[in-house]
Every structure is written in C-alpha cells, then in structure tokens.
mmCIF file of C-alpha atoms in Angstrom:
data_model
loop_
_atom_site.group_PDB
_atom_site.id
_atom_site.type_symbol
_atom_site.label_atom_id
_atom_site.label_comp_id
_atom_site.label_asym_id
_atom_site.label_seq_id
_atom_site.Cartn_x
_atom_site.Cartn_y
_atom_site.Cartn_z
ATOM 1 C CA GLU A 36 -0.549 -4.706 8.115
ATOM 2 C CA THR A 37 1.697 -4.651 5.048
ATOM 3 C CA GLY A 38 1.767 -7.620 2.742
ATOM 4 C CA VAL A 39 4.693 -9.411 1.130
ATOM 5 C CA THR A 40 6.795 -7.133 -1.036
ATOM 6 C CA GLN A 41 9.505 -8.022 -3.541
ATOM 7 C CA SER A 42 12.148 -6.031 -5.328
ATOM 8 C CA PRO A 43 12.959 -5.342 -8.037
ATOM 9 C CA THR A 44 9.824 -5.827 -10.120
ATOM 10 C CA HIS A 45 11.722 -6.588 -13.309
ATOM 11 C CA LEU A 46 15.343 -7.376 -13.999
ATOM 12 C CA ILE A 47 17.375 -8.104 -17.114
ATOM 13 C CA LYS A 48 20.718 -9.880 -16.847
ATOM 14 C CA THR A 49 23.090 -11.660 -19.199
ATOM 15 C CA ARG A 50 24.330 -15.230 -19.019
ATOM 16 C CA GLY A 51 27.010 -15.803 -16.422
ATOM 17 C CA GLN A 52 26.044 -12.827 -14.273
ATOM 18 C CA GLN A 53 24.834 -12.995 -10.688
ATOM 19 C CA VAL A 54 21.550 -11.640 -9.352
ATOM 20 C CA THR A 55 20.049 -10.919 -5.933
ATOM 21 C CA LEU A 56 16.302 -10.742 -5.402
ATOM 22 C CA ARG A 57 14.740 -9.397 -2.214
ATOM 23 C CA CYS A 58 11.624 -10.169 -0.248
ATOM 24 C CA SER A 59 10.054 -8.521 2.777
ATOM 25 C CA SER A 60 7.775 -10.887 4.610
ATOM 26 C CA GLN A 61 4.424 -10.015 6.070
ATOM 27 C CA SER A 62 4.498 -8.646 9.603
ATOM 28 C CA GLY A 63 4.634 -11.436 12.190
ATOM 29 C CA HIS A 64 5.761 -14.107 9.721
ATOM 30 C CA ASN A 65 8.978 -16.012 10.387
ATOM 31 C CA THR A 66 9.028 -18.345 7.387
ATOM 32 C CA VAL A 67 9.875 -17.419 3.811
ATOM 33 C CA SER A 68 9.669 -19.737 0.825
ATOM 34 C CA TRP A 69 10.941 -19.017 -2.671
ATOM 35 C CA TYR A 70 9.401 -20.366 -5.860
ATOM 36 C CA GLN A 71 10.367 -20.192 -9.528
ATOM 37 C CA GLN A 72 7.557 -19.931 -12.060
ATOM 38 C CA ALA A 73 8.602 -20.527 -15.651
ATOM 39 C CA LEU A 74 6.327 -19.322 -18.423
ATOM 40 C CA GLY A 75 3.214 -21.479 -18.689
ATOM 41 C CA GLN A 76 4.110 -23.538 -15.628
ATOM 42 C CA GLY A 77 3.144 -23.590 -12.000
ATOM 43 C CA PRO A 78 5.475 -22.267 -9.305
ATOM 44 C CA GLN A 79 8.261 -24.669 -8.345
ATOM 45 C CA PHE A 80 9.645 -24.745 -4.803
ATOM 46 C CA ILE A 81 13.258 -23.569 -4.524
ATOM 47 C CA PHE A 82 13.887 -23.444 -0.770
ATOM 48 C CA GLN A 83 12.457 -22.278 2.521
ATOM 49 C CA TYR A 84 13.921 -20.324 5.425
ATOM 50 C CA TYR A 85 12.603 -20.574 8.963
ATOM 51 C CA ARG A 86 14.056 -18.317 11.640
ATOM 52 C CA GLU A 87 17.175 -17.598 9.535
ATOM 53 C CA GLU A 88 17.957 -21.269 8.795
ATOM 54 C CA GLU A 89 17.382 -23.147 5.553
ATOM 55 C CA ASN A 90 14.481 -25.505 6.154
ATOM 56 C CA GLY A 91 14.195 -27.586 3.028
ATOM 57 C CA ARG A 92 15.243 -27.312 -0.565
ATOM 58 C CA GLY A 93 13.720 -28.305 -3.871
ATOM 59 C CA ASN A 94 15.467 -29.683 -6.926
ATOM 60 C CA PHE A 95 17.627 -26.651 -7.682
ATOM 61 C CA PRO A 96 21.434 -26.538 -8.069
ATOM 62 C CA PRO A 97 23.724 -24.964 -5.442
ATOM 63 C CA ARG A 98 24.109 -21.793 -7.520
ATOM 64 C CA PHE A 99 20.678 -20.926 -6.114
ATOM 65 C CA SER A 100 21.272 -19.749 -2.559
ATOM 66 C CA GLY A 101 19.473 -17.660 -0.012
ATOM 67 C CA LEU A 102 19.538 -15.784 3.228
ATOM 68 C CA GLN A 103 17.041 -14.803 5.846
ATOM 69 C CA PHE A 104 17.728 -11.840 8.092
ATOM 70 C CA PRO A 105 16.785 -11.250 11.759
ATOM 71 C CA ASN A 106 13.774 -9.188 10.632
ATOM 72 C CA TYR A 107 12.733 -12.256 8.558
ATOM 73 C CA SER A 108 13.224 -10.548 5.216
ATOM 74 C CA SER A 109 15.017 -12.717 2.692
ATOM 75 C CA GLU A 110 17.264 -12.749 -0.347
ATOM 76 C CA LEU A 111 17.536 -15.175 -3.224
ATOM 77 C CA ASN A 112 20.896 -15.234 -4.985
ATOM 78 C CA VAL A 113 21.529 -16.914 -8.298
ATOM 79 C CA ASN A 114 25.085 -17.252 -9.608
ATOM 80 C CA ALA A 115 26.262 -18.028 -13.126
ATOM 81 C CA LEU A 116 22.910 -17.220 -14.679
ATOM 82 C CA GLU A 117 21.621 -19.426 -17.470
ATOM 83 C CA LEU A 118 18.984 -18.704 -20.092
ATOM 84 C CA ASP A 119 16.615 -21.193 -18.394
ATOM 85 C CA ASP A 120 16.707 -19.105 -15.218
ATOM 86 C CA SER A 121 14.402 -16.624 -16.946
ATOM 87 C CA ALA A 122 11.227 -16.815 -14.894
ATOM 88 C CA LEU A 123 8.990 -15.136 -12.351
ATOM 89 C CA TYR A 124 10.443 -15.563 -8.865
ATOM 90 C CA LEU A 125 7.877 -15.603 -6.104
ATOM 91 C CA CYS A 126 8.398 -15.216 -2.420
ATOM 92 C CA ALA A 127 5.818 -16.418 0.112
ATOM 93 C CA SER A 128 5.711 -15.817 3.838
ATOM 94 C CA SER A 129 3.891 -17.618 6.601
ATOM 95 C CA SER A 130 3.946 -17.963 10.351
ATOM 96 C CA GLY A 131 5.811 -21.243 10.158
ATOM 97 C CA GLY A 132 5.692 -24.315 12.305
ATOM 98 C CA ALA A 133 4.262 -27.685 11.403
ATOM 99 C CA HIS A 134 0.686 -26.473 11.239
ATOM 100 C CA LEU A 135 -1.484 -27.429 8.322
ATOM 101 C CA THR A 136 -3.531 -24.259 8.335
ATOM 102 C CA ASN A 137 -0.642 -21.830 8.074
ATOM 103 C CA GLU A 138 -1.520 -19.976 4.922
ATOM 104 C CA GLN A 139 1.280 -18.735 2.708
ATOM 105 C CA PHE A 140 1.017 -15.180 1.422
ATOM 106 C CA PHE A 141 2.715 -14.501 -1.886
ATOM 107 C CA GLY A 142 4.398 -11.374 -3.114
ATOM 108 C CA PRO A 143 3.860 -10.066 -6.664
ATOM 109 C CA GLY A 144 7.131 -11.599 -7.863
ATOM 110 C CA THR A 145 10.267 -10.469 -9.667
ATOM 111 C CA ARG A 146 10.390 -11.078 -13.395
ATOM 112 C CA LEU A 147 13.953 -12.080 -14.322
ATOM 113 C CA THR A 148 15.029 -12.167 -17.950
ATOM 114 C CA VAL A 149 18.410 -13.675 -18.831
ATOM 115 C CA LEU A 150 19.783 -12.778 -22.269
ATOM 116 C CA ASP B 183 8.088 -36.018 -12.475
ATOM 117 C CA GLN B 184 4.925 -33.923 -12.337
ATOM 118 C CA GLN B 185 3.364 -34.886 -9.000
ATOM 119 C CA VAL B 186 0.438 -32.483 -9.362
ATOM 120 C CA LYS B 187 -1.258 -32.127 -12.723
ATOM 121 C CA GLN B 188 -3.907 -29.844 -14.106
ATOM 122 C CA ASN B 189 -4.667 -31.266 -17.509
ATOM 123 C CA SER B 190 -6.844 -28.426 -18.764
ATOM 124 C CA PRO B 191 -4.769 -25.349 -19.651
ATOM 125 C CA SER B 192 -7.901 -23.279 -20.130
ATOM 126 C CA LEU B 193 -11.623 -23.274 -19.398
ATOM 127 C CA SER B 194 -14.348 -20.933 -20.614
ATOM 128 C CA VAL B 195 -17.643 -20.677 -18.719
ATOM 129 C CA GLN B 196 -20.681 -18.483 -19.051
ATOM 130 C CA GLU B 197 -21.405 -16.076 -16.226
ATOM 131 C CA GLY B 198 -23.805 -17.571 -13.686
ATOM 132 C CA ARG B 199 -22.961 -21.182 -14.567
ATOM 133 C CA ILE B 200 -20.765 -23.582 -12.629
ATOM 134 C CA SER B 201 -17.011 -23.692 -13.201
ATOM 135 C CA ILE B 202 -15.278 -26.988 -12.436
ATOM 136 C CA LEU B 203 -11.496 -27.087 -12.309
ATOM 137 C CA ASN B 204 -9.749 -30.422 -11.946
ATOM 138 C CA CYS B 205 -6.460 -31.556 -10.474
ATOM 139 C CA ASP B 206 -4.763 -34.950 -10.183
ATOM 140 C CA TYR B 207 -1.841 -35.963 -7.994
ATOM 141 C CA THR B 208 0.425 -38.969 -7.831
ATOM 142 C CA ASN B 209 2.064 -38.770 -4.403
ATOM 143 C CA SER B 210 -0.087 -40.530 -1.805
ATOM 144 C CA MET B 211 1.918 -38.833 0.969
ATOM 145 C CA PHE B 212 0.284 -35.491 0.258
ATOM 146 C CA ASP B 213 -2.094 -34.665 3.106
ATOM 147 C CA TYR B 214 -3.154 -31.109 2.431
ATOM 148 C CA PHE B 215 -4.395 -29.528 -0.773
ATOM 149 C CA LEU B 216 -4.896 -25.903 -1.692
ATOM 150 C CA TRP B 217 -6.253 -23.802 -4.530
ATOM 151 C CA TYR B 218 -4.686 -20.480 -5.414
ATOM 152 C CA LYS B 219 -5.937 -17.830 -7.787
ATOM 153 C CA LYS B 220 -3.582 -15.595 -9.742
ATOM 154 C CA TYR B 221 -4.262 -12.371 -11.590
ATOM 155 C CA PRO B 222 -1.661 -10.901 -13.985
ATOM 156 C CA ALA B 223 1.129 -8.955 -12.260
ATOM 157 C CA GLU B 224 0.062 -10.253 -8.852
ATOM 158 C CA GLY B 225 1.201 -13.137 -6.708
ATOM 159 C CA PRO B 226 -1.053 -16.147 -6.162
ATOM 160 C CA THR B 227 -3.719 -15.627 -3.511
ATOM 161 C CA PHE B 228 -5.084 -18.418 -1.372
ATOM 162 C CA LEU B 229 -8.619 -19.455 -2.190
ATOM 163 C CA ILE B 230 -9.593 -22.623 -0.340
ATOM 164 C CA SER B 231 -7.984 -25.743 1.076
ATOM 165 C CA ILE B 232 -8.818 -29.246 2.193
ATOM 166 C CA SER B 233 -7.187 -31.750 4.484
ATOM 167 C CA SER B 234 -6.867 -35.362 3.397
ATOM 168 C CA ILE B 235 -9.147 -36.413 6.263
ATOM 169 C CA LYS B 236 -12.049 -34.652 4.563
ATOM 170 C CA ASP B 237 -13.714 -35.113 1.205
ATOM 171 C CA LYS B 238 -15.362 -31.720 0.888
ATOM 172 C CA ASN B 239 -14.797 -28.164 2.026
ATOM 173 C CA GLU B 240 -17.036 -25.249 1.206
ATOM 174 C CA ASP B 241 -16.511 -21.505 1.446
ATOM 175 C CA GLY B 242 -19.209 -19.354 -0.082
ATOM 176 C CA ARG B 243 -19.289 -19.892 -3.830
ATOM 177 C CA PHE B 244 -16.230 -22.152 -3.707
ATOM 178 C CA THR B 245 -16.255 -25.863 -2.916
ATOM 179 C CA VAL B 246 -13.323 -28.247 -3.104
ATOM 180 C CA PHE B 247 -13.878 -31.994 -3.405
ATOM 181 C CA LEU B 248 -11.213 -34.589 -2.670
ATOM 182 C CA ASN B 249 -11.305 -38.181 -3.926
ATOM 183 C CA LYS B 250 -8.325 -39.872 -2.273
ATOM 184 C CA SER B 251 -8.800 -43.233 -3.953
ATOM 185 C CA ALA B 252 -8.635 -41.564 -7.354
ATOM 186 C CA LYS B 253 -6.008 -39.031 -6.233
ATOM 187 C CA HIS B 254 -8.201 -36.324 -7.682
ATOM 188 C CA LEU B 255 -9.533 -33.025 -6.476
ATOM 189 C CA SER B 256 -11.784 -30.458 -8.030
ATOM 190 C CA LEU B 257 -12.782 -26.869 -7.393
ATOM 191 C CA HIS B 258 -16.374 -25.853 -8.052
ATOM 192 C CA ILE B 259 -17.311 -22.216 -8.411
ATOM 193 C CA VAL B 260 -21.010 -21.452 -8.484
ATOM 194 C CA PRO B 261 -22.299 -19.124 -9.696
ATOM 195 C CA SER B 262 -19.320 -17.998 -11.764
ATOM 196 C CA GLN B 263 -18.711 -14.268 -11.946
ATOM 197 C CA PRO B 264 -16.569 -12.156 -14.326
ATOM 198 C CA GLY B 265 -14.155 -11.376 -11.474
ATOM 199 C CA ASP B 266 -13.380 -15.095 -11.239
ATOM 200 C CA SER B 267 -11.458 -14.874 -14.520
ATOM 201 C CA ALA B 268 -7.887 -15.728 -13.537
ATOM 202 C CA VAL B 269 -5.360 -18.557 -13.529
ATOM 203 C CA TYR B 270 -6.121 -21.186 -10.885
ATOM 204 C CA PHE B 271 -3.392 -23.341 -9.397
ATOM 205 C CA CYS B 272 -3.863 -26.533 -7.477
ATOM 206 C CA ALA B 273 -1.151 -27.221 -4.880
ATOM 207 C CA ALA B 274 -0.328 -30.002 -2.453
ATOM 208 C CA GLU B 275 1.891 -30.422 0.589
ATOM 209 C CA ARG B 276 2.769 -33.082 3.141
ATOM 210 C CA GLY B 277 3.275 -32.985 6.861
ATOM 211 C CA GLY B 278 2.582 -29.274 7.280
ATOM 212 C CA ALA B 279 5.951 -28.452 5.751
ATOM 213 C CA GLN B 280 4.439 -25.675 3.619
ATOM 214 C CA LYS B 281 6.629 -26.674 0.683
ATOM 215 C CA LEU B 282 3.957 -26.514 -1.943
ATOM 216 C CA VAL B 283 3.931 -28.614 -5.098
ATOM 217 C CA PHE B 284 1.915 -26.819 -7.751
ATOM 218 C CA GLY B 285 0.104 -27.911 -10.870
ATOM 219 C CA GLN B 286 0.589 -26.089 -14.149
ATOM 220 C CA GLY B 287 -2.506 -23.954 -13.733
ATOM 221 C CA THR B 288 -5.825 -23.552 -15.546
ATOM 222 C CA ARG B 289 -6.838 -20.232 -17.076
ATOM 223 C CA LEU B 290 -10.515 -19.656 -16.327
ATOM 224 C CA THR B 291 -12.429 -17.161 -18.430
ATOM 225 C CA ILE B 292 -15.949 -16.175 -17.430
ATOM 226 C CA ASN B 293 -17.943 -14.853 -20.353
ATOM 227 C CA PRO B 294 -20.774 -12.352 -19.772
#
C-alpha cells in the first residue's frame, strides 16, 4: 500500500506567478485535505475535497483553489503569488465520512518559496 | 485567533525520563484531539488521539490526558527515547469533519 505522495518537493516562484501542487492520496482514501505550514507555525487548514467536491474551506482567499480527480488525487492552485505564500504545503488523505476515528495520513509536503 | 496553543516552543528531556507536552484550546466545540509527530523532511504522523468523552487514552509509552474544564490536554511519553526527538503538534477537530486545527508545535529533544 503506497502512502501519500506530493510533487514537486521544492519549488521557487516569483511574486505574481501561479503555482500548481499535486497530491496522490493513499489507496482507498476518498478525502484530501490541504494545509499550509509557515515557518515556525503549525499547519493551517486550507480546504478539503471529498469525492471530487469541496467540503469545507479555511480562512484563505479565493486565489487558493483546488481540484480532486476521479482517482482521488488532488491539486492545489495558487494564483497571484505573494511573499507570505512561502511555506510548506501539506496534503493529507483519509477515508472520509463523519467518523471520528478516520486518521489522516500526511504526505511529506511541497516547500514553496516565493521571491 | 489561535484556537489551539502550545506555549512551549521547545522541551529538553533526559533519556529514560518522562516527557510532558502541553496544549491548550479555546473552542469548547472541539470534540476530538490528536497528537502528531513530525521529523524533518517528513509529513506529520499520527501518534495518539482522544475523544472528548474520555479523560485519558494510553498507547504503549504514550498517554494523552484531557481536562475539559480547563480546556487543556497533555501528552506523556515514558520512558523517553532518543527516537522521540521530533516536533510534536497538538490538533483538534469538531464533529468528525477532519478539518484539523493545529497548535504551533513543541520541539522535543531527548538527551542521552
């Protein structure tokens, strides 16, 4: 059983550019959540996708958007990059549903640097 | 508004002793709490959790205590081992939504 994978590992962009980050969920998982972890902080919830539909969003502007595909992999897109978008972006997958014991499995993250 | 707080950025403990990591929360709607461990260049890995209907959960060397009246939880690791050196995050959620609210993390260092 393969775990959660993310690509790319590292990325450098300049202000105003757009970026797409990718996540492959763990086999059998239909829910993907994205988190932003700024340096020295804990991960902050961006949004969640369940069966290809957005299922909740944190306090992030609309320039943060996402997709989930039929195979449950996911993309995070960020438009008009700002310096404060520099962070580690984490993807987590789970089996979904309103079940308290559904553990989330995290990928290793994508380190985004905006210059 | 930091709903989950870990007030100790770092903690150093001697190998074999007990490590106690603390976490406070402000939102009384949280009903499930988790601890994650993170090594450099890896994603957080789930360690242990507790439902708000319990006040203690134990798994091997790891025990989590929940004090709902104080909105406080703690993770006890005993005995501490060098491999426990990592950043520990406390997280909370409500209603099984799996939208985790994390604390800032505590870097635990176990000294031989």
